[in-house]
Amino acid sequence: MSINLSSPWDVNTIRAEFPILHQMHHDQVPLIYLDNAASSQKPRLVIDALDDYYRRYNANVHRGVHKLSEAATEAYEGARVKIKKFINAGSKREVIFTRGTTESINLVAQTWGRANLKPGDVVISSAMEHHSNIVPWQILAQEKGFTIKYLPVTGAGVLDLDVLRGWLAEGNVRLVTVMHVSNVLGTVNPVAEMAKLAHEAGALILVDGAQSIPHMPIDVQSLDVDFFAFSGHKMVGPTGIGILYGKRHLLEAMPPWMGGGDMISRVRLDGSTWNDLPYKFEAGTPIIAGAIGLGFAVDYLSSLGMEAVHAYEQQLTAYALDRLAEVPGLTVYGPDASQKGAVAAFSYGTIHPHDIAQMLDADGIAVRAGHHCAMPLHDQLGCGATARASFYIYNTTAEIDALIEALYKVKQAFTA
Ligand SMILES: Cc1ncc(COP(=O)(O)O)c(C=O)c1O
């Protein structure tokens, strides 16, 4: 079974750019990679960019006057400019290189949060968050004594904005910190509207964009978010590199987090002063190859066009949800395709998700099983774990068909 996708998406040309997709899994079956919410695969352009840096101009940045260091600095800072354009930040000073979403959120907690939050203050998060947007605030709350409230997730798998309005009206809310797209339910949260509500109540908003920026156009200025955190490795970039976007006036006012080289203006034995943005938050030798690679990842996604990426994935996800709905005993969690990113987390009768994932792997299909770093959400779903198929630009309807066939085989094996 297959459908005609209405967008002119040349999936075969895209697949040709991803070397890993052309290997045989277990040396026997073609690889069907459906674990993209965990990490995406990398196109030749990104792999070559890393190779090129290490082969031709590997050197430290910002410090040297020799040719290699100048070339590395130019590529590193060039990547920052590419990312600034990709998210439509107002200035490249608002683009901080970090190790990923987790580090970006911890940075905000440990600088803005540590400097501003006190007993009586409220931070609003949600019950669908990834642990990386729960635990940093819990660690800080233990020390600072502020309160964290978690927006409930409705039965339809969305956040209740009336609860948000009510809590904002009670006062003392300093920050709303929520994910843009759920890595389990796929829910696309209305972060522009939430930003407006937060600002009207005098609060800031941080958005965890780990699962949105790989899949849809992001304009941080039109969303009007104060902080936006994301990871390179989920958007065809390398691991170990990510971004914290922050509004300039907020970043200017925030104290540094890690101390060391590059983040200082002047060091004396009786005290030091800080470098300008963005370097104030980039202590030590940065992740040079990763940043350059992320710049090329952004080039690659831009060449496809993020509107087109989104349109293709919406059709693919709708197709996957229709096909998964045909499988008796299988329950997909979260909203319907119109409100959902490219994620389908499911349970399958009483078959344990790890057994599902293991059997699918034997057929060459890579999915994820577990709590997906969202234990509180799984508590609410009433299961400790789910299996999760997640899609990206290079996946096809034929691969989804193969997933469905393999799921029938799993059922057979467990009823035999
Ligand atoms: C929604 C969400 N937030 C945060 C993260 C953490 O990203 P990283 O491990 O790259 O820091 C993930 C990764 O799975 C995620 O899906």
Tab-separated table of C-alpha atoms and ligand atoms in Angstrom:
chain	number	residue	atom	x	y	z
A	1	MET	CA	0.000	0.000	0.000
A	2	SER	CA	1.285	3.490	-0.775
A	3	ILE	CA	-0.031	7.012	-1.228
A	4	ASN	CA	0.821	9.803	-3.601
A	5	LEU	CA	2.271	12.593	-1.573
A	6	SER	CA	1.096	15.904	-2.911
A	7	SER	CA	4.332	17.801	-2.172
A	8	PRO	CA	7.060	17.482	-4.788
A	9	TRP	CA	9.383	15.742	-2.401
A	10	ASP	CA	12.201	13.830	-4.021
A	11	VAL	CA	12.792	11.398	-1.213
A	12	ASN	CA	15.151	9.200	-3.245
A	13	THR	CA	17.489	12.106	-3.938
A	14	ILE	CA	17.410	12.973	-0.235
A	15	ARG	CA	18.095	9.377	0.781
A	16	ALA	CA	21.080	9.267	-1.541
A	17	GLU	CA	22.696	11.960	0.602
A	18	PHE	CA	22.577	9.823	3.778
A	19	PRO	CA	25.237	7.086	3.562
A	20	ILE	CA	24.037	5.208	6.642
A	21	LEU	CA	20.651	4.481	5.072
A	22	HIS	CA	22.264	2.327	2.408
A	23	GLN	CA	23.790	-0.303	4.647
A	24	MET	CA	22.326	-3.694	5.425
A	25	HIS	CA	21.214	-4.045	9.015
A	26	HIS	CA	22.651	-7.144	10.719
A	27	ASP	CA	24.241	-7.650	7.263
A	28	GLN	CA	20.885	-9.026	6.130
A	29	VAL	CA	18.033	-6.536	5.823
A	30	PRO	CA	17.851	-2.912	4.675
A	31	LEU	CA	17.926	-0.412	7.521
A	32	ILE	CA	14.652	1.375	8.235
A	33	TYR	CA	15.542	4.135	10.632
A	34	LEU	CA	12.526	5.307	12.640
A	35	ASP	CA	14.315	6.632	15.734
A	36	ASN	CA	14.682	10.198	14.544
A	37	ALA	CA	13.268	11.818	17.674
A	38	ALA	CA	16.278	10.382	19.529
A	39	SER	CA	18.808	11.415	16.891
A	40	SER	CA	18.692	11.996	13.151
A	41	GLN	CA	21.060	10.617	10.539
A	42	LYS	CA	23.632	12.867	8.850
A	43	PRO	CA	23.924	13.873	5.210
A	44	ARG	CA	27.205	13.728	3.297
A	45	LEU	CA	27.459	17.520	3.473
A	46	VAL	CA	27.723	17.450	7.280
A	47	ILE	CA	30.017	14.410	7.412
A	48	ASP	CA	32.307	16.019	4.822
A	49	ALA	CA	32.325	19.324	6.710
A	50	LEU	CA	33.606	17.582	9.861
A	51	ASP	CA	36.186	15.666	7.864
A	52	ASP	CA	37.281	18.830	6.059
A	53	TYR	CA	37.769	20.754	9.297
A	54	TYR	CA	39.935	18.047	10.844
A	55	ARG	CA	41.898	17.411	7.641
A	56	ARG	CA	42.455	20.948	6.367
A	57	TYR	CA	42.105	23.629	9.023
A	58	ASN	CA	41.949	22.071	12.494
A	59	ALA	CA	43.038	24.748	15.004
A	60	ASN	CA	41.680	26.579	18.001
A	61	VAL	CA	39.475	29.615	17.419
A	62	HIS	CA	39.682	33.270	18.432
A	63	ARG	CA	43.238	33.061	19.740
A	64	GLY	CA	45.635	32.498	16.908
A	65	VAL	CA	46.843	34.857	14.257
A	66	HIS	CA	48.020	32.025	12.036
A	67	LYS	CA	46.134	31.005	8.923
A	68	LEU	CA	44.611	27.793	10.291
A	69	SER	CA	43.223	29.511	13.352
A	70	GLU	CA	41.803	32.287	11.229
A	71	ALA	CA	40.115	29.745	8.940
A	72	ALA	CA	38.688	27.847	11.936
A	73	THR	CA	37.447	31.085	13.529
A	74	GLU	CA	35.833	32.190	10.287
A	75	ALA	CA	34.026	28.850	9.895
A	76	TYR	CA	32.968	28.765	13.571
A	77	GLU	CA	31.620	32.314	13.537
A	78	GLY	CA	30.157	31.737	10.084
A	79	ALA	CA	28.126	28.872	11.524
A	80	ARG	CA	26.745	31.226	14.161
A	81	VAL	CA	25.561	33.606	11.445
A	82	LYS	CA	23.912	30.745	9.528
A	83	ILE	CA	22.054	29.692	12.684
A	84	LYS	CA	21.049	33.271	13.442
A	85	LYS	CA	19.420	33.457	10.008
A	86	PHE	CA	17.834	30.005	10.338
A	87	ILE	CA	15.960	30.997	13.511
A	88	ASN	CA	15.653	34.691	12.604
A	89	ALA	CA	17.405	35.912	15.760
A	90	GLY	CA	17.856	39.673	15.953
A	91	SER	CA	21.628	39.423	16.370
A	92	LYS	CA	24.337	36.756	16.224
A	93	ARG	CA	25.169	37.744	19.801
A	94	GLU	CA	21.910	36.060	20.793
A	95	VAL	CA	23.140	32.690	19.510
A	96	ILE	CA	25.134	30.783	22.146
A	97	PHE	CA	26.808	27.491	21.304
A	98	THR	CA	26.183	24.814	23.937
A	99	ARG	CA	26.389	21.019	23.967
A	100	GLY	CA	22.665	20.673	23.309
A	101	THR	CA	19.171	21.332	24.601
A	102	THR	CA	19.994	19.943	28.027
A	103	GLU	CA	22.955	22.252	28.516
A	104	SER	CA	21.022	25.235	27.124
A	105	ILE	CA	18.228	24.801	29.669
A	106	ASN	CA	20.705	24.239	32.502
A	107	LEU	CA	22.492	27.407	31.445
A	108	VAL	CA	19.298	29.452	31.825
A	109	ALA	CA	18.506	27.793	35.151
A	110	GLN	CA	22.005	28.334	36.527
A	111	THR	CA	22.372	31.950	35.354
A	112	TRP	CA	19.019	33.683	34.925
A	113	GLY	CA	17.295	31.329	37.395
A	114	ARG	CA	19.993	31.467	40.052
A	115	ALA	CA	20.118	35.271	39.861
A	116	ASN	CA	16.366	35.887	39.797
A	117	LEU	CA	14.329	33.153	41.480
A	118	LYS	CA	13.516	33.308	45.185
A	119	PRO	CA	10.996	31.877	47.669
A	120	GLY	CA	7.450	32.827	46.672
A	121	ASP	CA	8.256	32.837	42.955
A	122	VAL	CA	6.586	30.378	40.608
A	123	VAL	CA	7.984	28.578	37.565
A	124	ILE	CA	5.384	26.940	35.332
A	125	SER	CA	6.402	23.877	33.374
A	126	SER	CA	4.291	20.977	32.115
A	127	ALA	CA	3.696	17.317	32.823
A	128	MET	CA	4.704	16.372	29.273
A	129	GLU	CA	8.261	17.751	29.518
A	130	HIS	CA	11.456	15.887	28.774
A	131	HIS	CA	13.489	15.404	31.960
A	132	SER	CA	15.896	18.055	30.709
A	133	ASN	CA	13.199	20.685	31.268
A	134	ILE	CA	12.136	19.341	34.661
A	135	VAL	CA	15.238	18.325	36.570
A	136	PRO	CA	17.327	21.539	36.162
A	137	TRP	CA	14.447	23.503	37.712
A	138	GLN	CA	13.959	20.958	40.492
A	139	ILE	CA	17.665	21.117	41.376
A	140	LEU	CA	17.521	24.904	41.538
A	141	ALA	CA	14.187	24.967	43.408
A	142	GLN	CA	15.709	22.817	46.180
A	143	GLU	CA	18.314	25.497	46.680
A	144	LYS	CA	16.300	28.647	46.013
A	145	GLY	CA	12.942	27.658	47.442
A	146	PHE	CA	10.684	28.722	44.564
A	147	THR	CA	7.647	26.684	43.500
A	148	ILE	CA	7.305	24.676	40.289
A	149	LYS	CA	3.823	24.044	38.894
A	150	TYR	CA	3.251	21.571	36.085
A	151	LEU	CA	0.535	22.235	33.529
A	152	PRO	CA	-1.611	19.115	33.267
A	153	VAL	CA	-1.896	17.170	30.020
A	154	THR	CA	-5.518	16.626	28.969
A	155	GLY	CA	-6.915	13.285	27.843
A	156	ALA	CA	-6.488	14.559	24.270
A	157	GLY	CA	-2.754	14.921	24.905
A	158	VAL	CA	-2.616	18.729	24.882
A	159	LEU	CA	-1.901	21.389	27.492
A	160	ASP	CA	-4.825	23.175	29.107
A	161	LEU	CA	-4.288	26.887	28.479
A	162	ASP	CA	-7.119	27.799	30.866
A	163	VAL	CA	-5.032	26.353	33.686
A	164	LEU	CA	-2.092	28.437	32.465
A	165	ARG	CA	-4.260	31.579	32.424
A	166	GLY	CA	-5.479	30.826	35.947
A	167	TRP	CA	-1.989	30.292	37.357
A	168	LEU	CA	-0.624	33.383	35.614
A	169	ALA	CA	-3.488	35.419	37.093
A	170	GLU	CA	-2.523	34.300	40.607
A	171	GLY	CA	0.728	36.275	40.233
A	172	ASN	CA	4.371	35.616	41.162
A	173	VAL	CA	5.014	33.616	37.972
A	174	ARG	CA	8.518	34.443	36.765
A	175	LEU	CA	8.975	31.860	34.027
A	176	VAL	CA	6.970	29.543	31.808
A	177	THR	CA	9.229	26.758	30.516
A	178	VAL	CA	7.668	24.342	28.044
A	179	MET	CA	8.485	22.104	25.131
A	180	HIS	CA	7.432	23.156	21.642
A	181	VAL	CA	6.751	19.623	20.394
A	182	SER	CA	6.404	16.586	22.654
A	183	ASN	CA	8.917	13.807	21.998
A	184	VAL	CA	6.268	11.252	23.025
A	185	LEU	CA	2.812	12.591	22.167
A	186	GLY	CA	3.975	14.683	19.251
A	187	THR	CA	1.768	17.514	20.523
A	188	VAL	CA	2.651	20.862	18.989
A	189	ASN	CA	2.185	23.324	21.828
A	190	PRO	CA	0.924	26.839	20.984
A	191	VAL	CA	4.084	28.531	22.202
A	192	ALA	CA	3.400	31.891	20.504
A	193	GLU	CA	0.123	32.136	22.389
A	194	MET	CA	1.766	30.944	25.595
A	195	ALA	CA	4.491	33.569	25.144
A	196	LYS	CA	1.847	36.272	24.836
A	197	LEU	CA	0.081	35.061	27.985
A	198	ALA	CA	3.348	34.814	29.914
A	199	HIS	CA	4.445	38.311	28.891
A	200	GLU	CA	1.071	39.839	29.763
A	201	ALA	CA	1.588	38.429	33.268
A	202	GLY	CA	5.151	39.781	33.454
A	203	ALA	CA	6.773	36.355	33.122
A	204	LEU	CA	9.426	35.107	30.694
A	205	ILE	CA	9.095	32.063	28.474
A	206	LEU	CA	11.693	29.405	27.661
A	207	VAL	CA	10.895	26.991	24.847
A	208	ASP	CA	12.533	23.590	24.484
A	209	GLY	CA	12.702	23.383	20.707
A	210	ALA	CA	14.537	20.041	20.498
A	211	GLN	CA	11.651	18.388	18.646
A	212	SER	CA	10.382	21.371	16.666
A	213	ILE	CA	13.342	22.967	14.937
A	214	PRO	CA	14.305	19.826	12.983
A	215	HIS	CA	10.814	19.679	11.494
A	216	MET	CA	9.310	23.134	10.967
A	217	PRO	CA	10.304	26.754	10.291
A	218	ILE	CA	11.263	28.559	13.486
A	219	ASP	CA	11.214	32.339	13.829
A	220	VAL	CA	12.140	33.238	17.382
A	221	GLN	CA	11.129	36.856	16.870
A	222	SER	CA	7.642	36.105	15.602
A	223	LEU	CA	7.158	33.483	18.333
A	224	ASP	CA	8.400	36.182	20.720
A	225	VAL	CA	10.066	33.671	23.026
A	226	ASP	CA	12.711	34.802	25.501
A	227	PHE	CA	14.831	31.652	25.317
A	228	PHE	CA	14.814	28.867	22.731
A	229	ALA	CA	16.930	25.739	23.261
A	230	PHE	CA	17.796	23.040	20.737
A	231	SER	CA	20.242	20.263	19.782
A	232	GLY	CA	22.169	19.838	16.549
A	233	HIS	CA	22.038	16.055	16.416
A	234	LYS	CA	18.271	15.879	15.921
A	235	MET	CA	18.442	18.198	12.887
A	236	VAL	CA	21.010	16.323	10.747
A	237	GLY	CA	23.893	17.965	12.625
A	238	PRO	CA	26.610	16.433	14.810
A	239	THR	CA	26.202	15.296	18.407
A	240	GLY	CA	27.618	17.438	21.196
A	241	ILE	CA	26.514	20.781	19.792
A	242	GLY	CA	23.374	22.813	20.446
A	243	ILE	CA	22.117	26.322	20.767
A	244	LEU	CA	20.687	28.592	23.369
A	245	TYR	CA	18.941	31.539	21.772
A	246	GLY	CA	18.151	34.322	24.234
A	247	LYS	CA	16.909	37.884	23.846
A	248	ARG	CA	19.921	40.127	23.984
A	249	HIS	CA	18.875	42.313	26.903
A	250	LEU	CA	18.241	39.206	29.014
A	251	LEU	CA	21.564	37.587	28.108
A	252	GLU	CA	23.375	40.871	28.767
A	253	ALA	CA	21.941	40.995	32.277
A	254	MET	CA	22.641	37.349	33.095
A	255	PRO	CA	25.798	36.434	34.989
A	256	PRO	CA	28.117	33.880	33.367
A	257	TRP	CA	27.808	30.226	34.275
A	258	MET	CA	31.064	28.432	33.556
A	259	GLY	CA	34.291	30.336	34.030
A	260	GLY	CA	37.488	29.940	32.032
A	261	GLY	CA	39.173	31.035	28.850
A	262	ASP	CA	37.406	33.163	26.237
A	263	MET	CA	34.523	34.204	28.504
A	264	ILE	CA	36.557	36.916	30.214
A	265	SER	CA	37.461	40.450	29.322
A	266	ARG	CA	40.144	40.952	32.001
A	267	VAL	CA	41.392	38.609	34.714
A	268	ARG	CA	43.122	39.942	37.819
A	269	LEU	CA	43.891	38.080	40.993
A	270	ASP	CA	41.385	40.225	42.851
A	271	GLY	CA	38.561	39.632	40.345
A	272	SER	CA	37.629	39.402	36.682
A	273	THR	CA	35.323	41.009	34.147
A	274	TRP	CA	33.350	39.282	31.426
A	275	ASN	CA	33.594	39.182	27.684
A	276	ASP	CA	30.767	40.437	25.447
A	277	LEU	CA	27.983	38.212	24.182
A	278	PRO	CA	27.964	35.499	23.063
A	279	TYR	CA	31.430	34.636	24.418
A	280	LYS	CA	30.432	35.344	28.022
A	281	PHE	CA	28.628	31.994	27.895
A	282	GLU	CA	31.214	30.040	25.887
A	283	ALA	CA	33.997	29.251	28.354
A	284	GLY	CA	36.944	27.198	27.182
A	285	THR	CA	37.725	25.760	23.778
A	286	PRO	CA	34.345	25.499	22.101
A	287	ILE	CA	32.918	22.584	20.129
A	288	ILE	CA	34.477	23.892	16.930
A	289	ALA	CA	33.867	20.961	14.587
A	290	GLY	CA	30.349	20.511	15.965
A	291	ALA	CA	29.452	24.149	15.419
A	292	ILE	CA	30.794	24.104	11.874
A	293	GLY	CA	28.908	20.856	11.235
A	294	LEU	CA	25.708	22.386	12.590
A	295	GLY	CA	26.170	25.316	10.215
A	296	PHE	CA	26.264	22.853	7.316
A	297	ALA	CA	23.239	20.999	8.713
A	298	VAL	CA	21.355	24.283	8.623
A	299	ASP	CA	22.534	24.810	5.021
A	300	TYR	CA	21.236	21.384	4.123
A	301	LEU	CA	17.812	21.857	5.746
A	302	SER	CA	17.539	25.342	4.243
A	303	SER	CA	18.214	23.910	0.791
A	304	LEU	CA	15.203	21.615	1.272
A	305	GLY	CA	13.115	24.437	2.735
A	306	MET	CA	11.610	24.066	6.190
A	307	GLU	CA	8.055	24.636	4.906
A	308	ALA	CA	8.540	21.726	2.523
A	309	VAL	CA	10.109	19.584	5.287
A	310	HIS	CA	7.096	20.254	7.467
A	311	ALA	CA	4.575	19.572	4.696
A	312	TYR	CA	6.203	16.257	3.775
A	313	GLU	CA	6.410	15.099	7.372
A	314	GLN	CA	2.806	16.019	8.078
A	315	GLN	CA	1.683	13.809	5.216
A	316	LEU	CA	4.007	11.021	6.279
A	317	THR	CA	2.771	11.224	9.881
A	318	ALA	CA	-0.880	11.235	8.821
A	319	TYR	CA	-0.170	8.167	6.699
A	320	ALA	CA	1.601	6.427	9.588
A	321	LEU	CA	-1.221	7.175	12.018
A	322	ASP	CA	-3.817	5.828	9.565
A	323	ARG	CA	-1.831	2.647	9.075
A	324	LEU	CA	-1.114	2.168	12.787
A	325	ALA	CA	-4.840	2.580	13.477
A	326	GLU	CA	-5.443	-0.533	11.345
A	327	VAL	CA	-3.426	-2.718	13.717
A	328	PRO	CA	-5.709	-4.432	16.261
A	329	GLY	CA	-4.706	-3.870	19.886
A	330	LEU	CA	-2.330	-1.005	19.110
A	331	THR	CA	-2.859	2.370	20.816
A	332	VAL	CA	-1.054	5.507	19.639
A	333	TYR	CA	-0.803	8.237	22.291
A	334	GLY	CA	-1.337	11.930	21.679
A	335	PRO	CA	-3.432	14.152	19.457
A	336	ASP	CA	-4.445	13.455	15.863
A	337	ALA	CA	-2.232	14.231	12.883
A	338	SER	CA	-3.426	17.844	12.574
A	339	GLN	CA	-1.839	18.735	15.935
A	340	LYS	CA	1.053	16.318	15.919
A	341	GLY	CA	4.730	16.285	15.017
A	342	ALA	CA	6.383	13.304	13.321
A	343	VAL	CA	6.165	10.994	16.339
A	344	ALA	CA	4.019	7.957	17.107
A	345	ALA	CA	4.491	6.477	20.583
A	346	PHE	CA	2.351	3.429	21.118
A	347	SER	CA	1.521	0.441	23.246
A	348	TYR	CA	0.587	-2.878	21.683
A	349	GLY	CA	-1.648	-4.953	23.905
A	350	THR	CA	0.395	-6.479	26.681
A	351	ILE	CA	3.570	-6.853	24.619
A	352	HIS	CA	6.422	-5.059	26.330
A	353	PRO	CA	7.841	-2.148	24.273
A	354	HIS	CA	11.357	-3.550	24.616
A	355	ASP	CA	10.208	-6.835	23.071
A	356	ILE	CA	8.555	-4.894	20.239
A	357	ALA	CA	11.708	-2.871	19.589
A	358	GLN	CA	13.905	-5.952	19.708
A	359	MET	CA	11.758	-7.883	17.260
A	360	LEU	CA	11.486	-4.906	14.897
A	361	ASP	CA	15.259	-4.567	15.008
A	362	ALA	CA	15.598	-8.097	13.689
A	363	ASP	CA	13.606	-6.895	10.656
A	364	GLY	CA	15.934	-3.916	10.236
A	365	ILE	CA	13.548	-1.419	11.793
A	366	ALA	CA	15.031	0.901	14.434
A	367	VAL	CA	12.452	2.282	16.878
A	368	ARG	CA	12.858	3.344	20.481
A	369	ALA	CA	11.359	1.734	23.574
A	370	GLY	CA	11.234	3.100	27.093
A	371	HIS	CA	10.102	6.232	28.884
A	372	HIS	CA	11.863	8.537	26.381
A	373	CYS	CA	13.045	10.725	29.286
A	374	ALA	CA	9.431	11.575	30.077
A	375	MET	CA	8.655	9.493	33.170
A	376	PRO	CA	5.960	11.829	34.574
A	377	LEU	CA	4.102	11.708	31.261
A	378	HIS	CA	4.293	7.905	31.179
A	379	ASP	CA	2.968	7.825	34.749
A	380	GLN	CA	-0.031	9.749	33.491
A	381	LEU	CA	-0.430	7.459	30.464
A	382	GLY	CA	-0.545	4.594	32.929
A	383	CYS	CA	2.378	2.709	31.433
A	384	GLY	CA	6.039	2.706	32.325
A	385	ALA	CA	7.151	2.607	28.726
A	386	THR	CA	6.024	2.948	25.127
A	387	ALA	CA	7.459	1.994	21.753
A	388	ARG	CA	8.107	5.018	19.556
A	389	ALA	CA	8.449	5.378	15.801
A	390	SER	CA	9.567	8.829	14.709
A	391	PHE	CA	9.969	10.055	11.158
A	392	TYR	CA	12.160	12.423	9.217
A	393	ILE	CA	12.850	13.825	5.771
A	394	TYR	CA	14.257	10.565	4.357
A	395	ASN	CA	11.537	8.181	5.540
A	396	THR	CA	9.015	6.783	3.084
A	397	THR	CA	5.514	5.355	3.092
A	398	ALA	CA	7.076	2.040	2.044
A	399	GLU	CA	9.066	2.049	5.281
A	400	ILE	CA	5.878	2.665	7.244
A	401	ASP	CA	4.258	-0.229	5.411
A	402	ALA	CA	7.226	-2.390	6.430
A	403	LEU	CA	6.737	-1.283	10.048
A	404	ILE	CA	3.090	-2.335	9.943
A	405	GLU	CA	3.963	-5.742	8.442
A	406	ALA	CA	6.598	-6.261	11.108
A	407	LEU	CA	4.144	-5.327	13.859
A	408	TYR	CA	1.766	-8.045	12.657
A	409	LYS	CA	4.673	-10.482	12.892
A	410	VAL	CA	5.368	-9.343	16.455
A	411	LYS	CA	1.766	-10.046	17.408
A	412	GLN	CA	1.936	-13.479	15.819
A	413	ALA	CA	5.078	-14.331	17.718
A	414	PHE	CA	3.458	-13.366	21.011
A	415	THR	CA	0.202	-15.209	20.398
A	416	ALA	CA	1.815	-18.362	18.989
B	1	LIG	C1	11.892	17.407	23.824
B	1	LIG	C2	13.317	17.154	24.162
B	1	LIG	N1	13.958	18.008	24.974
B	1	LIG	C3	15.240	17.846	25.294
B	1	LIG	C4	15.954	16.775	24.822
B	1	LIG	C5	17.390	16.631	25.247
B	1	LIG	O1	18.210	16.814	24.147
B	1	LIG	P1	19.782	16.576	24.306
B	1	LIG	O2	19.941	15.207	24.890
B	1	LIG	O3	20.289	16.662	22.900
B	1	LIG	O4	20.315	17.635	25.182
B	1	LIG	C6	15.339	15.859	23.987
B	1	LIG	C7	16.075	14.678	23.499
B	1	LIG	O5	15.524	13.622	23.306
B	1	LIG	C8	13.980	16.046	23.650
B	1	LIG	O6	13.338	15.198	22.865
